[in-house]
């Protein structure tokens, strides 16, 4: 394995300036630096290696390649760079960290975190004086999503005199929801049949209540408080409104969305939401079949306790339910993918291979 250069000191050459923030991303040794570029391209359209690390196989041609023992520079925007990989010594990251990326971005802070709010990833704990906004918020969100995906950690606000450099290790199990994008539309009963074969407690969520007509005597009621309309005119207005309602209810319409519900009992619900989608993940937009949009099959877990689901350290009961629900979500997504093909994305819009579900 190539010897990695040591991580620069926070106050050494190239240190973050006063208007900049510095964060560290640490990942284990089974991660390839090429994966970092792929995940960056999943979130930042202009991501590219200014300097590609030796041995990397960039998706976007780099300006140049680093020499032996030199770090690469991955740029996600005009103002944000990730430099590395470096050796983990002195990074203050958990054991098991093998590669470190040194991240410099604009220092942009908003209000202090709201006390008692949900904070699944501990962002408020890492930024107690003011949480990141704008560019820094996007960068920190991507770092946490990347750490979750790769089994790594983030050390926030390194080297700042008012910061303790809090380490955040996102729980990989907290990311349950997924979305399948395809160019194939499944009719509601077809989707119901597919999912119900494996999960019998599946129902269509499109049934509504039948319309029984307007309430008795409504034609004699004022249209608004204080209205003094002629009674005959009022009845005519009500009758015209009823005609519009009846026409809308009796005119056929094209179904453009529907839902399925999988009842998990004490573990909550898994909801499947099917519809057209124009806002696609960056790595899906460029595919020929998705040029005009796609059909999305969003599969979400709805736990019984939403507040518990947003805790940084949820209860054991919640984690057990979450694990069981995640298995159902993955199974439903896999079943639908086998029927319609397409691309699978996790809740961070990182693509997931069918074989990895």
Tab-separated table of C-alpha atoms in Angstrom:
chain	number	residue	atom	x	y	z
A	1	UNK	CA	0.000	0.000	0.000
A	2	UNK	CA	1.221	3.515	-0.866
A	3	UNK	CA	2.486	5.487	2.116
A	4	UNK	CA	0.159	8.381	2.791
A	5	UNK	CA	1.459	11.863	3.625
A	6	UNK	CA	0.845	13.159	7.170
A	7	UNK	CA	-2.107	15.432	7.863
A	8	UNK	CA	-1.006	19.105	7.940
A	9	UNK	CA	-1.182	20.947	11.234
A	10	UNK	CA	-4.262	23.225	11.546
A	11	UNK	CA	-2.039	26.272	11.946
A	12	UNK	CA	0.543	25.268	9.354
A	13	UNK	CA	0.897	26.315	5.713
A	14	UNK	CA	-2.382	26.124	3.830
A	15	UNK	CA	-4.439	26.389	7.014
A	16	UNK	CA	-8.015	27.621	6.805
A	17	UNK	CA	-8.392	31.396	6.914
A	18	UNK	CA	-10.738	33.329	9.169
A	19	UNK	CA	-13.608	33.206	6.666
A	20	UNK	CA	-13.154	29.489	6.122
A	21	UNK	CA	-14.053	26.373	8.094
A	22	UNK	CA	-12.027	23.195	8.229
A	23	UNK	CA	-13.528	19.730	8.696
A	24	UNK	CA	-12.009	16.248	8.498
A	25	UNK	CA	-13.572	13.214	6.832
A	26	UNK	CA	-12.164	9.861	7.909
A	27	UNK	CA	-12.957	6.548	6.222
A	28	UNK	CA	-11.816	2.926	6.734
A	29	UNK	CA	-9.214	1.150	4.625
A	30	UNK	CA	-11.707	-0.635	2.368
A	31	UNK	CA	-12.691	2.674	0.750
A	32	UNK	CA	-11.169	3.696	-2.573
A	33	UNK	CA	-10.591	7.378	-3.260
A	34	UNK	CA	-12.524	6.919	-6.522
A	35	UNK	CA	-15.648	6.312	-4.413
A	36	UNK	CA	-15.289	9.789	-2.926
A	37	UNK	CA	-15.387	11.340	-6.390
A	38	UNK	CA	-18.503	9.322	-7.272
A	39	UNK	CA	-20.279	10.417	-4.103
A	40	UNK	CA	-19.234	14.031	-4.699
A	41	UNK	CA	-20.649	13.879	-8.239
A	42	UNK	CA	-23.872	12.536	-6.741
A	43	UNK	CA	-24.389	15.813	-4.897
A	44	UNK	CA	-22.262	18.458	-6.670
A	45	UNK	CA	-22.601	18.754	-10.442
A	46	UNK	CA	-19.227	20.455	-10.848
A	47	UNK	CA	-17.176	18.096	-8.657
A	48	UNK	CA	-13.786	17.163	-10.090
A	49	UNK	CA	-10.215	16.364	-9.113
A	50	UNK	CA	-8.024	19.433	-9.510
A	51	UNK	CA	-5.213	17.061	-8.627
A	52	UNK	CA	-5.998	13.346	-8.825
A	53	UNK	CA	-4.236	11.097	-6.275
A	54	UNK	CA	-1.759	8.640	-7.736
A	55	UNK	CA	-3.485	5.395	-8.727
A	56	UNK	CA	-6.973	6.906	-8.942
A	57	UNK	CA	-9.184	6.415	-11.991
A	58	UNK	CA	-11.162	9.668	-12.155
A	59	UNK	CA	-14.578	9.814	-13.808
A	60	UNK	CA	-13.912	13.434	-14.794
A	61	UNK	CA	-10.492	14.127	-16.358
A	62	UNK	CA	-8.335	15.914	-13.743
A	63	UNK	CA	-6.158	18.950	-14.322
A	64	UNK	CA	-3.164	16.865	-13.285
A	65	UNK	CA	-2.124	13.835	-11.237
A	66	UNK	CA	-0.296	14.072	-7.910
A	67	UNK	CA	3.205	12.751	-7.601
A	68	UNK	CA	4.181	9.960	-5.227
A	69	UNK	CA	3.532	10.896	-1.600
A	70	UNK	CA	1.460	13.944	-2.554
A	71	UNK	CA	-2.245	14.412	-1.769
A	72	UNK	CA	-4.985	14.904	-4.306
A	73	UNK	CA	-7.386	17.855	-4.359
A	74	UNK	CA	-11.080	17.174	-4.977
A	75	UNK	CA	-13.077	20.338	-5.655
A	76	UNK	CA	-16.854	20.360	-5.135
A	77	UNK	CA	-17.338	24.058	-5.854
A	78	UNK	CA	-15.347	27.231	-6.437
A	79	UNK	CA	-14.977	27.669	-2.668
A	80	UNK	CA	-14.737	24.107	-1.296
A	81	UNK	CA	-11.915	21.589	-1.585
A	82	UNK	CA	-11.171	18.169	-0.124
A	83	UNK	CA	-7.448	17.482	0.032
A	84	UNK	CA	-5.994	14.036	0.643
A	85	UNK	CA	-5.934	11.235	1.377
A	86	UNK	CA	-3.713	11.696	4.397
A	87	UNK	CA	-2.605	9.280	7.070
A	88	UNK	CA	-4.928	9.408	10.109
A	89	UNK	CA	-2.270	10.208	12.678
A	90	UNK	CA	-3.159	13.321	14.684
A	91	UNK	CA	-6.611	13.643	13.101
A	92	UNK	CA	-8.469	12.859	16.321
A	93	UNK	CA	-10.762	10.433	14.507
A	94	UNK	CA	-11.959	7.044	15.827
A	95	UNK	CA	-9.909	3.836	15.608
A	96	UNK	CA	-10.315	2.120	12.270
A	97	UNK	CA	-9.818	5.338	10.318
A	98	UNK	CA	-7.330	4.703	7.529
A	99	UNK	CA	-7.740	7.642	5.151
A	100	UNK	CA	-8.417	11.293	5.970
A	101	UNK	CA	-9.661	14.084	3.712
A	102	UNK	CA	-8.982	17.666	4.806
A	103	UNK	CA	-12.019	19.777	3.888
A	104	UNK	CA	-11.939	23.566	3.588
A	105	UNK	CA	-15.130	25.496	2.794
A	106	UNK	CA	-16.684	28.905	3.544
A	107	UNK	CA	-17.459	29.443	7.219
A	108	UNK	CA	-21.174	30.298	7.182
A	109	UNK	CA	-23.176	29.993	10.402
A	110	UNK	CA	-26.774	30.717	11.280
A	111	UNK	CA	-28.703	30.567	14.515
A	112	UNK	CA	-27.917	28.298	17.435
A	113	UNK	CA	-29.661	24.913	17.219
A	114	UNK	CA	-33.204	24.839	18.525
A	115	UNK	CA	-33.190	23.103	21.936
A	116	UNK	CA	-35.050	19.820	22.060
A	117	UNK	CA	-35.374	19.455	18.292
A	118	UNK	CA	-34.558	16.290	16.380
A	119	UNK	CA	-30.858	16.013	15.573
A	120	UNK	CA	-30.205	12.545	14.213
A	121	UNK	CA	-26.596	13.239	13.243
A	122	UNK	CA	-25.541	15.474	16.148
A	123	UNK	CA	-25.050	18.636	14.071
A	124	UNK	CA	-26.321	20.830	16.909
A	125	UNK	CA	-23.863	19.216	19.306
A	126	UNK	CA	-20.978	19.937	16.931
A	127	UNK	CA	-22.074	23.540	16.217
A	128	UNK	CA	-23.672	24.812	19.450
A	129	UNK	CA	-23.107	28.511	18.690
A	130	UNK	CA	-24.636	28.441	15.208
A	131	UNK	CA	-25.358	25.659	12.728
A	132	UNK	CA	-23.938	25.809	9.199
A	133	UNK	CA	-25.989	27.483	6.463
A	134	UNK	CA	-25.700	27.897	2.694
A	135	UNK	CA	-22.489	26.404	1.249
A	136	UNK	CA	-21.172	25.096	4.553
A	137	UNK	CA	-24.518	23.456	5.326
A	138	UNK	CA	-24.410	21.610	1.988
A	139	UNK	CA	-20.824	20.531	2.592
A	140	UNK	CA	-21.445	19.281	6.147
A	141	UNK	CA	-24.596	17.448	5.026
A	142	UNK	CA	-22.605	15.724	2.277
A	143	UNK	CA	-19.759	14.844	4.645
A	144	UNK	CA	-22.196	13.223	7.084
A	145	UNK	CA	-23.995	11.359	4.300
A	146	UNK	CA	-20.664	10.159	2.920
A	147	UNK	CA	-19.461	9.064	6.352
A	148	UNK	CA	-22.716	7.167	6.849
A	149	UNK	CA	-22.400	5.464	3.462
A	150	UNK	CA	-18.740	4.511	3.887
A	151	UNK	CA	-18.692	3.734	7.592
A	152	UNK	CA	-16.567	6.740	8.470
A	153	UNK	CA	-16.584	9.796	10.730
A	154	UNK	CA	-16.440	13.581	10.516
A	155	UNK	CA	-14.499	15.872	12.820
A	156	UNK	CA	-16.103	19.292	12.643
A	157	UNK	CA	-14.553	22.761	12.871
A	158	UNK	CA	-10.977	21.633	13.326
A	159	UNK	CA	-8.502	24.232	14.490
A	160	UNK	CA	-11.014	26.945	15.349
A	161	UNK	CA	-10.311	28.514	18.766
A	162	UNK	CA	-13.985	28.383	19.812
A	163	UNK	CA	-14.500	24.778	18.774
A	164	UNK	CA	-13.595	21.493	20.423
A	165	UNK	CA	-13.562	19.659	17.082
A	166	UNK	CA	-16.503	17.361	17.868
A	167	UNK	CA	-16.382	13.965	16.158
A	168	UNK	CA	-19.604	12.774	14.501
A	169	UNK	CA	-20.028	9.140	13.476
A	170	UNK	CA	-23.377	8.807	11.691
A	171	UNK	CA	-25.241	5.574	12.328
A	172	UNK	CA	-25.458	3.670	9.000
A	173	UNK	CA	-28.639	1.977	10.220
A	174	UNK	CA	-30.485	5.299	10.451
A	175	UNK	CA	-30.740	5.572	6.652
A	176	UNK	CA	-33.716	3.337	5.842
A	177	UNK	CA	-35.657	5.034	3.030
A	178	UNK	CA	-34.879	4.412	-0.647
A	179	UNK	CA	-36.232	5.393	-4.028
A	180	UNK	CA	-36.332	3.452	-7.285
A	181	UNK	CA	-36.314	5.466	-10.527
A	182	UNK	CA	-37.513	3.780	-13.701
A	183	UNK	CA	-39.081	4.444	-17.088
A	184	UNK	CA	-41.703	1.756	-16.454
A	185	UNK	CA	-45.074	2.551	-14.872
A	186	UNK	CA	-46.649	-0.228	-12.820
A	187	UNK	CA	-50.420	-0.118	-12.567
A	188	UNK	CA	-51.609	-0.028	-8.942
A	189	UNK	CA	-52.976	-3.588	-8.900
A	190	UNK	CA	-49.786	-4.926	-10.490
A	191	UNK	CA	-47.630	-3.231	-7.841
A	192	UNK	CA	-49.977	-4.455	-5.114
A	193	UNK	CA	-49.731	-8.036	-6.396
A	194	UNK	CA	-45.932	-7.944	-6.504
A	195	UNK	CA	-45.479	-6.553	-2.989
A	196	UNK	CA	-48.346	-8.510	-1.400
A	197	UNK	CA	-46.851	-11.817	-2.528
A	198	UNK	CA	-44.044	-11.280	-0.028
A	199	UNK	CA	-45.866	-9.045	2.460
A	200	UNK	CA	-49.536	-10.094	2.742
A	201	UNK	CA	-50.438	-7.095	4.939
A	202	UNK	CA	-50.104	-4.747	1.963
A	203	UNK	CA	-52.989	-2.550	0.841
A	204	UNK	CA	-53.598	0.079	-1.800
A	205	UNK	CA	-53.785	3.548	-0.283
A	206	UNK	CA	-55.907	5.108	-3.026
A	207	UNK	CA	-59.410	4.194	-1.858
A	208	UNK	CA	-61.491	7.255	-0.918
A	209	UNK	CA	-64.938	7.789	0.550
A	210	UNK	CA	-67.869	7.838	-1.863
A	211	UNK	CA	-69.561	11.200	-2.457
A	212	UNK	CA	-73.079	11.334	-1.003
A	213	UNK	CA	-74.022	14.650	-2.502
A	214	UNK	CA	-74.319	18.043	-0.786
A	215	UNK	CA	-75.650	18.138	2.806
A	216	UNK	CA	-79.393	18.571	3.171
A	217	UNK	CA	-80.502	22.195	3.408
A	218	UNK	CA	-77.143	23.652	2.366
A	219	UNK	CA	-78.825	25.687	-0.404
A	220	UNK	CA	-80.574	27.782	2.263
A	221	UNK	CA	-77.377	28.579	4.200
A	222	UNK	CA	-75.468	31.884	3.762
A	223	UNK	CA	-72.424	31.653	1.509
A	224	UNK	CA	-70.371	33.545	4.110
A	225	UNK	CA	-71.033	35.200	7.500
A	226	UNK	CA	-73.266	38.232	7.126
A	227	UNK	CA	-74.306	37.429	3.536
A	228	UNK	CA	-77.783	38.854	2.674
A	229	UNK	CA	-78.250	37.514	-0.845
A	230	UNK	CA	-81.672	37.003	-2.442
A	231	UNK	CA	-82.753	33.417	-1.533
A	232	UNK	CA	-83.395	32.467	-5.161
A	233	UNK	CA	-79.972	33.752	-6.246
A	234	UNK	CA	-78.314	31.922	-3.329
A	235	UNK	CA	-79.973	28.634	-4.359
A	236	UNK	CA	-78.814	29.211	-7.940
A	237	UNK	CA	-75.199	29.751	-6.772
A	238	UNK	CA	-75.299	26.562	-4.693
A	239	UNK	CA	-76.797	24.624	-7.617
A	240	UNK	CA	-74.053	25.861	-9.971
A	241	UNK	CA	-71.379	24.801	-7.445
A	242	UNK	CA	-72.992	21.352	-7.167
A	243	UNK	CA	-72.923	21.010	-10.967
A	244	UNK	CA	-69.173	21.718	-10.991
A	245	UNK	CA	-68.584	19.139	-8.230
A	246	UNK	CA	-70.637	16.460	-9.975
A	247	UNK	CA	-68.867	17.052	-13.282
A	248	UNK	CA	-65.461	16.731	-11.600
A	249	UNK	CA	-66.510	13.511	-9.868
A	250	UNK	CA	-67.980	11.892	-12.982
A	251	UNK	CA	-65.301	12.885	-15.483
A	252	UNK	CA	-62.558	10.313	-15.992
A	253	UNK	CA	-59.034	11.377	-15.095
A	254	UNK	CA	-55.577	9.969	-15.708
A	255	UNK	CA	-54.029	8.341	-12.646
A	256	UNK	CA	-50.675	9.996	-12.030
A	257	UNK	CA	-49.866	8.604	-8.611
A	258	UNK	CA	-50.844	6.065	-5.995
A	259	UNK	CA	-49.571	4.486	-2.809
A	260	UNK	CA	-49.188	1.173	-1.058
A	261	UNK	CA	-49.035	0.577	2.677
A	262	UNK	CA	-47.302	-2.370	4.322
A	263	UNK	CA	-48.500	-2.817	7.896
A	264	UNK	CA	-45.593	-3.827	10.149
A	265	UNK	CA	-47.651	-3.889	13.325
A	266	UNK	CA	-45.626	-2.598	16.260
A	267	UNK	CA	-42.800	-1.646	13.890
A	268	UNK	CA	-44.933	0.965	12.093
A	269	UNK	CA	-45.632	1.177	8.360
A	270	UNK	CA	-43.711	1.004	5.121
A	271	UNK	CA	-45.213	3.374	2.544
A	272	UNK	CA	-44.650	3.050	-1.214
A	273	UNK	CA	-45.382	6.275	-3.100
A	274	UNK	CA	-45.510	6.014	-6.899
A	275	UNK	CA	-45.641	8.980	-9.253
A	276	UNK	CA	-43.870	11.031	-11.895
A	277	UNK	CA	-40.615	12.735	-10.953
A	278	UNK	CA	-38.775	15.603	-12.657
A	279	UNK	CA	-36.175	16.296	-9.955
A	280	UNK	CA	-33.839	13.318	-10.320
A	281	UNK	CA	-30.517	12.539	-8.605
A	282	UNK	CA	-27.590	13.991	-10.528
A	283	UNK	CA	-26.247	10.605	-11.637
A	284	UNK	CA	-29.669	9.580	-12.966
A	285	UNK	CA	-30.389	12.763	-14.953
A	286	UNK	CA	-27.797	11.951	-17.579
A	287	UNK	CA	-29.241	8.526	-18.442
A	288	UNK	CA	-31.021	8.402	-21.832
A	289	UNK	CA	-34.262	6.956	-20.464
A	290	UNK	CA	-34.470	9.657	-17.766
A	291	UNK	CA	-34.000	12.688	-20.008
A	292	UNK	CA	-37.683	13.614	-19.733
A	293	UNK	CA	-38.172	12.570	-16.116
A	294	UNK	CA	-38.932	9.188	-14.606
A	295	UNK	CA	-41.364	7.198	-12.544
A	296	UNK	CA	-40.352	7.204	-8.876
A	297	UNK	CA	-41.130	4.415	-6.425
A	298	UNK	CA	-40.376	5.958	-3.022
A	299	UNK	CA	-40.261	3.419	-0.225
A	300	UNK	CA	-40.303	4.996	3.246
A	301	UNK	CA	-40.504	3.695	6.769
A	302	UNK	CA	-42.966	5.468	9.040
A	303	UNK	CA	-42.052	4.496	12.625
A	304	UNK	CA	-44.587	4.621	15.423
A	305	UNK	CA	-42.497	7.218	17.251
A	306	UNK	CA	-41.246	9.915	14.853
A	307	UNK	CA	-39.514	11.835	17.647
A	308	UNK	CA	-37.478	8.788	18.636
A	309	UNK	CA	-36.422	8.286	15.017
A	310	UNK	CA	-34.689	11.683	15.027
A	311	UNK	CA	-32.628	11.097	18.174
A	312	UNK	CA	-28.871	10.779	17.796
A	313	UNK	CA	-28.932	7.743	20.097
A	314	UNK	CA	-32.395	6.170	19.856
A	315	UNK	CA	-33.619	3.433	22.172
A	316	UNK	CA	-32.782	-0.217	21.627
A	317	UNK	CA	-36.463	-0.890	20.926
A	318	UNK	CA	-36.421	1.665	18.119
A	319	UNK	CA	-33.182	0.299	16.631
A	320	UNK	CA	-34.595	-3.232	16.559
A	321	UNK	CA	-37.777	-2.020	14.849
A	322	UNK	CA	-35.690	0.051	12.430
A	323	UNK	CA	-33.572	-2.940	11.465
A	324	UNK	CA	-36.639	-5.054	10.746
A	325	UNK	CA	-38.250	-2.217	8.776
A	326	UNK	CA	-35.042	-1.691	6.777
A	327	UNK	CA	-35.173	-5.315	5.674
A	328	UNK	CA	-38.736	-4.822	4.439
A	329	UNK	CA	-37.825	-1.583	2.633
A	330	UNK	CA	-34.884	-3.257	0.885
A	331	UNK	CA	-37.013	-6.259	-0.019
A	332	UNK	CA	-39.802	-4.098	-1.485
A	333	UNK	CA	-37.321	-2.015	-3.492
A	334	UNK	CA	-35.637	-5.161	-4.790
A	335	UNK	CA	-38.978	-6.687	-5.785
A	336	UNK	CA	-40.002	-3.567	-7.687
A	337	UNK	CA	-36.576	-3.277	-9.323
A	338	UNK	CA	-36.818	-6.845	-10.579
A	339	UNK	CA	-40.085	-5.865	-12.292
A	340	UNK	CA	-39.298	-2.424	-13.727
A	341	UNK	CA	-35.493	-2.058	-13.704
A	342	UNK	CA	-33.996	1.393	-13.305
A	343	UNK	CA	-31.708	2.894	-10.661
A	344	UNK	CA	-31.957	2.732	-6.870
A	345	UNK	CA	-30.939	5.660	-4.662
A	346	UNK	CA	-30.695	5.887	-0.892
A	347	UNK	CA	-32.124	8.838	1.041
A	348	UNK	CA	-28.946	10.839	0.340
A	349	UNK	CA	-29.432	10.279	-3.419
A	350	UNK	CA	-26.373	8.033	-3.572
A	351	UNK	CA	-26.933	5.177	-6.002
A	352	UNK	CA	-27.240	1.636	-4.618
A	353	UNK	CA	-26.505	-1.518	-6.579
A	354	UNK	CA	-29.324	-4.063	-6.666
A	355	UNK	CA	-26.988	-6.769	-5.372
A	356	UNK	CA	-26.084	-4.650	-2.331
A	357	UNK	CA	-29.643	-4.326	-0.985
